[in-house]
CSV table of C-alpha atoms in Angstrom, one decimal:
chain,number,residue,atom,x,y,z
A,1,ASP,CA,0.0,0.0,0.0
A,2,ILE,CA,1.1,3.6,-0.6
A,3,GLN,CA,1.6,5.4,2.7
A,4,MET,CA,0.7,9.0,2.8
A,5,THR,CA,2.7,10.8,5.5
A,6,GLN,CA,1.1,14.2,6.3
A,7,SER,CA,2.7,16.9,8.4
A,8,PRO,CA,2.2,18.5,10.7
A,9,SER,CA,-0.5,16.6,12.5
A,10,SER,CA,-1.6,19.7,14.2
A,11,LEU,CA,-1.0,23.4,13.7
A,12,SER,CA,-1.8,26.5,15.6
A,13,ALA,CA,-2.0,29.7,13.6
A,14,SER,CA,-3.6,33.1,13.5
A,15,VAL,CA,-6.0,34.8,11.1
A,16,GLY,CA,-4.0,36.2,8.3
A,17,ASP,CA,-1.2,33.7,8.6
A,18,ARG,CA,0.2,31.8,5.7
A,19,VAL,CA,0.0,28.0,6.3
A,20,THR,CA,1.6,25.1,4.5
A,21,ILE,CA,0.7,21.4,5.0
A,22,THR,CA,2.7,18.6,3.4
A,23,CYS,CA,2.0,15.1,2.2
A,24,ARG,CA,4.7,12.7,1.2
A,25,ALA,CA,3.9,9.5,-0.7
A,26,SER,CA,5.9,6.3,-0.1
A,27,GLN,CA,6.1,5.9,-3.9
A,28,GLY,CA,5.4,8.1,-6.9
A,29,ILE,CA,1.8,8.9,-7.6
A,30,ARG,CA,2.2,11.4,-10.5
A,31,ASN,CA,-0.3,14.1,-9.6
A,32,ASP,CA,-3.1,11.8,-8.5
A,33,LEU,CA,-3.6,13.6,-5.2
A,34,GLY,CA,-6.2,15.9,-3.8
A,35,TRP,CA,-6.9,17.8,-0.6
A,36,TYR,CA,-10.0,17.8,1.6
A,37,GLN,CA,-11.2,20.1,4.4
A,38,GLN,CA,-13.4,18.6,7.1
A,39,LYS,CA,-15.2,20.6,9.8
A,40,PRO,CA,-16.7,18.8,12.9
A,41,GLY,CA,-19.9,16.9,12.1
A,42,LYS,CA,-19.6,17.6,8.4
A,43,ALA,CA,-18.6,15.6,5.3
A,44,PRO,CA,-15.2,16.3,3.7
A,45,LYS,CA,-15.1,19.0,1.2
A,46,ARG,CA,-12.7,18.8,-1.8
A,47,LEU,CA,-10.5,21.8,-2.1
A,48,ILE,CA,-7.9,20.7,-4.7
A,49,TYR,CA,-7.7,17.9,-7.3
A,50,ALA,CA,-4.9,16.7,-9.6
A,51,ALA,CA,-2.5,18.1,-7.0
A,52,SER,CA,-2.9,21.8,-8.0
A,53,SER,CA,-6.3,22.4,-9.6
A,54,LEU,CA,-8.7,24.5,-7.5
A,55,GLN,CA,-12.1,23.0,-7.0
A,56,SER,CA,-14.9,25.3,-8.3
A,57,GLY,CA,-16.2,27.6,-5.6
A,58,VAL,CA,-13.2,27.2,-3.4
A,59,PRO,CA,-11.5,30.5,-2.5
A,60,SER,CA,-8.3,31.4,-4.3
A,61,ARG,CA,-6.3,31.6,-1.0
A,62,PHE,CA,-6.1,27.8,-1.2
A,63,SER,CA,-3.5,26.4,-3.5
A,64,GLY,CA,-1.8,23.0,-4.1
A,65,SER,CA,1.5,22.0,-5.6
A,66,GLY,CA,3.7,19.0,-6.1
A,67,SER,CA,4.1,15.9,-8.2
A,68,GLY,CA,5.5,12.4,-7.7
A,69,THR,CA,6.0,12.0,-3.9
A,70,GLU,CA,5.9,15.4,-2.4
A,71,PHE,CA,2.8,17.6,-2.2
A,72,THR,CA,1.8,20.8,-0.4
A,73,LEU,CA,-1.4,22.6,0.4
A,74,THR,CA,-1.0,26.3,1.1
A,75,ILE,CA,-3.5,28.7,2.6
A,76,SER,CA,-2.2,32.2,1.8
A,77,SER,CA,-4.1,34.2,4.4
A,78,LEU,CA,-6.0,32.2,7.0
A,79,GLN,CA,-9.7,33.2,7.5
A,80,PRO,CA,-11.8,32.2,10.6
A,81,GLU,CA,-13.7,29.7,8.5
A,82,ASP,CA,-10.5,27.8,7.6
A,83,PHE,CA,-10.0,26.3,11.0
A,84,ALA,CA,-10.7,22.7,10.3
A,85,THR,CA,-9.0,19.4,9.7
A,86,TYR,CA,-7.3,18.8,6.3
A,87,TYR,CA,-6.5,15.5,4.6
A,88,CYS,CA,-4.7,14.5,1.5
A,89,LEU,CA,-5.9,11.5,-0.6
A,90,GLN,CA,-3.9,9.6,-3.2
A,91,HIS,CA,-6.0,7.9,-5.9
A,92,ASN,CA,-3.2,6.6,-8.0
A,93,THR,CA,-3.0,3.0,-6.7
A,94,TYR,CA,-5.4,0.7,-4.9
A,95,PRO,CA,-6.0,0.9,-2.0
A,96,TYR,CA,-6.6,4.6,-2.1
A,97,THR,CA,-5.0,6.1,1.0
A,98,PHE,CA,-5.4,9.3,3.1
A,99,GLY,CA,-2.9,11.2,5.1
A,100,GLN,CA,-3.6,11.1,8.8
A,101,GLY,CA,-4.9,14.6,8.8
A,102,THR,CA,-3.8,18.0,10.0
A,103,LYS,CA,-5.9,19.8,12.6
A,104,LEU,CA,-5.6,23.5,12.1
A,105,GLU,CA,-6.4,25.4,15.2
A,106,ILE,CA,-6.7,29.1,16.2
A,107,LYS,CA,-3.7,30.5,18.1
B,1,GLU,CA,-28.6,20.0,-7.1
B,2,VAL,CA,-26.5,16.9,-6.6
B,3,GLN,CA,-27.5,15.1,-3.4
B,4,LEU,CA,-26.5,11.8,-1.8
B,5,VAL,CA,-28.4,10.5,1.2
B,6,GLU,CA,-27.1,7.5,3.2
B,7,SER,CA,-29.4,5.4,5.4
B,8,GLY,CA,-29.5,2.1,7.1
B,9,GLY,CA,-27.0,2.6,9.9
B,10,GLY,CA,-27.5,1.6,13.5
B,11,LEU,CA,-26.4,-0.6,16.3
B,12,VAL,CA,-25.5,-4.2,15.4
B,13,GLN,CA,-23.9,-7.1,17.2
B,14,PRO,CA,-20.5,-8.4,16.1
B,15,GLY,CA,-20.9,-11.1,13.5
B,16,ARG,CA,-24.2,-9.8,12.2
B,17,SER,CA,-25.0,-8.1,8.9
B,18,LEU,CA,-26.2,-4.6,7.9
B,19,ARG,CA,-27.0,-3.0,4.5
B,20,LEU,CA,-26.4,0.6,3.9
B,21,SER,CA,-28.1,2.6,1.1
B,22,CYS,CA,-27.1,5.7,-0.7
B,23,THR,CA,-29.9,7.4,-2.6
B,24,ALA,CA,-28.7,9.8,-5.3
B,25,SER,CA,-30.4,12.7,-7.1
B,26,GLY,CA,-29.4,15.6,-9.3
B,27,PHE,CA,-27.2,13.7,-11.8
B,28,THR,CA,-27.2,10.7,-14.1
B,29,PHE,CA,-26.4,8.1,-11.5
B,30,GLY,CA,-25.8,5.3,-14.0
B,31,ASP,CA,-22.9,7.2,-15.6
B,32,ASP,CA,-20.8,7.5,-12.5
B,33,THR,CA,-18.6,5.4,-10.2
B,34,MET,CA,-19.9,5.4,-6.7
B,35,SER,CA,-17.6,5.2,-3.7
B,36,TRP,CA,-17.8,4.4,0.0
B,37,PHE,CA,-15.6,5.8,2.7
B,38,ARG,CA,-15.7,5.6,6.5
B,39,GLN,CA,-14.4,7.4,9.5
B,40,ALA,CA,-14.1,5.8,12.9
B,41,PRO,CA,-15.1,8.0,15.9
B,42,GLY,CA,-12.4,10.7,16.4
B,43,LYS,CA,-10.2,9.2,13.7
B,44,GLY,CA,-9.2,9.9,10.1
B,45,LEU,CA,-10.8,9.1,6.8
B,46,GLU,CA,-10.6,5.6,5.2
B,47,TRP,CA,-11.4,4.5,1.7
B,48,VAL,CA,-13.7,1.4,1.7
B,49,GLY,CA,-14.1,0.9,-2.1
B,50,PHE,CA,-16.1,1.7,-5.1
B,51,ILE,CA,-18.3,0.3,-7.9
B,52,ARG,CA,-17.7,1.4,-11.5
B,53,SER,CA,-20.6,2.3,-13.8
B,54,LYS,CA,-22.1,-0.4,-16.1
B,55,ALA,CA,-20.2,1.2,-19.0
B,56,TYR,CA,-17.0,0.2,-17.3
B,57,GLY,CA,-18.2,-3.3,-16.3
B,58,GLY,CA,-19.8,-2.4,-13.0
B,59,THR,CA,-16.8,-3.9,-11.3
B,60,THR,CA,-15.6,-3.2,-7.8
B,61,GLU,CA,-12.5,-2.4,-5.8
B,62,TYR,CA,-12.1,-2.8,-2.1
B,63,ALA,CA,-9.7,-2.0,0.8
B,64,ALA,CA,-8.0,-5.1,2.1
B,65,SER,CA,-9.6,-4.6,5.5
B,66,VAL,CA,-13.1,-5.1,4.2
B,67,GLN,CA,-12.5,-7.4,1.2
B,68,GLY,CA,-14.7,-10.5,1.4
B,69,ARG,CA,-17.0,-9.0,4.1
B,70,LEU,CA,-18.3,-5.8,2.6
B,71,THR,CA,-19.9,-5.7,-0.9
B,72,ILE,CA,-20.8,-2.7,-2.9
B,73,SER,CA,-23.6,-3.0,-5.5
B,74,ARG,CA,-25.9,-0.6,-7.4
B,75,ASP,CA,-29.4,-0.2,-8.7
B,76,ASP,CA,-29.2,2.2,-11.5
B,77,SER,CA,-33.0,2.2,-12.1
B,78,ASN,CA,-33.5,3.7,-8.7
B,79,SER,CA,-30.3,5.6,-8.3
B,80,ILE,CA,-29.2,3.7,-5.2
B,81,ALA,CA,-25.8,2.4,-4.2
B,82,TYR,CA,-25.6,-0.2,-1.5
B,83,LEU,CA,-22.9,-1.4,1.0
B,84,GLN,CA,-23.7,-4.9,2.2
B,85,MET,CA,-21.8,-5.5,5.4
B,86,ASN,CA,-21.4,-9.0,6.7
B,87,SER,CA,-19.5,-10.6,9.6
B,88,LEU,CA,-19.2,-7.2,11.2
B,89,LYS,CA,-16.4,-6.5,13.7
B,90,THR,CA,-16.1,-3.9,16.4
B,91,GLU,CA,-13.5,-2.2,14.3
B,92,ASP,CA,-16.1,-1.5,11.6
B,93,THR,CA,-17.7,1.0,13.9
B,94,ALA,CA,-17.7,4.3,11.9
B,95,LEU,CA,-19.6,6.9,10.1
B,96,TYR,CA,-20.0,5.6,6.5
B,97,TYR,CA,-20.1,8.1,3.7
B,98,CYS,CA,-21.1,7.4,0.1
B,99,ALA,CA,-19.6,9.7,-2.6
B,100,ARG,CA,-19.9,10.3,-6.3
B,101,ASP,CA,-16.9,9.3,-8.4
B,102,ARG,CA,-13.6,7.6,-7.4
B,103,PHE,CA,-12.0,10.8,-6.2
B,104,PRO,CA,-15.1,12.6,-5.1
B,105,ALA,CA,-16.2,16.2,-4.8
B,106,THR,CA,-19.7,15.2,-3.7
B,107,TRP,CA,-20.3,13.3,-0.5
B,108,GLY,CA,-23.4,12.4,1.5
B,109,GLN,CA,-23.8,13.4,5.1
B,110,GLY,CA,-22.9,9.9,6.4
B,111,THR,CA,-24.7,7.2,8.4
B,112,LEU,CA,-23.4,5.8,11.7
B,113,VAL,CA,-22.7,2.1,12.2
B,114,THR,CA,-22.0,0.9,15.7
B,115,VAL,CA,-20.8,-2.7,16.1
B,116,SER,CA,-21.1,-3.7,19.7
B,117,SER,CA,-22.5,-6.5,21.9
């Protein structure tokens, strides 16, 4: 199975901060990766697909980059509604696998 | 508007069976792969598997942890995807989500399955 190592597992930041979350794949997955945001009691929401394409309706402060084994999600200027848990998901090889999640909290 | 509504969750004893349903609307159900994911209480997301559309053979893929016990099927005439869960274990306790496509943008709200004696 492809292991997705996501870091950090938690992050404390302030409104207006720039934040970066990283996922590393245990083997190359081309750009078959996306990012999800999940708020408590809610279903995941897709933010980024194909590593760097912004999902329709998602604010442009979210961006993704990377290919192969290293990927990043960047939030350029944190807003209050961005405090949530973020997951990466690889869909290159079965079984599909998620990173363990990054909980983004208010400092 | 695309909508997915899961149902069928509940409390079940270990070793018993349960069938979850996912009723879809707002899109041509038969054209799409349908996926299932789950999330144990307080834990991360886990891929369960998916079923391809009939155009792609209607075949399925599963996580190793559920292979042979959980079965995904579909009823295109009624726009419903199913997750048949047999020989349930306590570690199957989770919120189960259905989703449209293999790498989905659209998810249901989830249905909770609790496996406990």
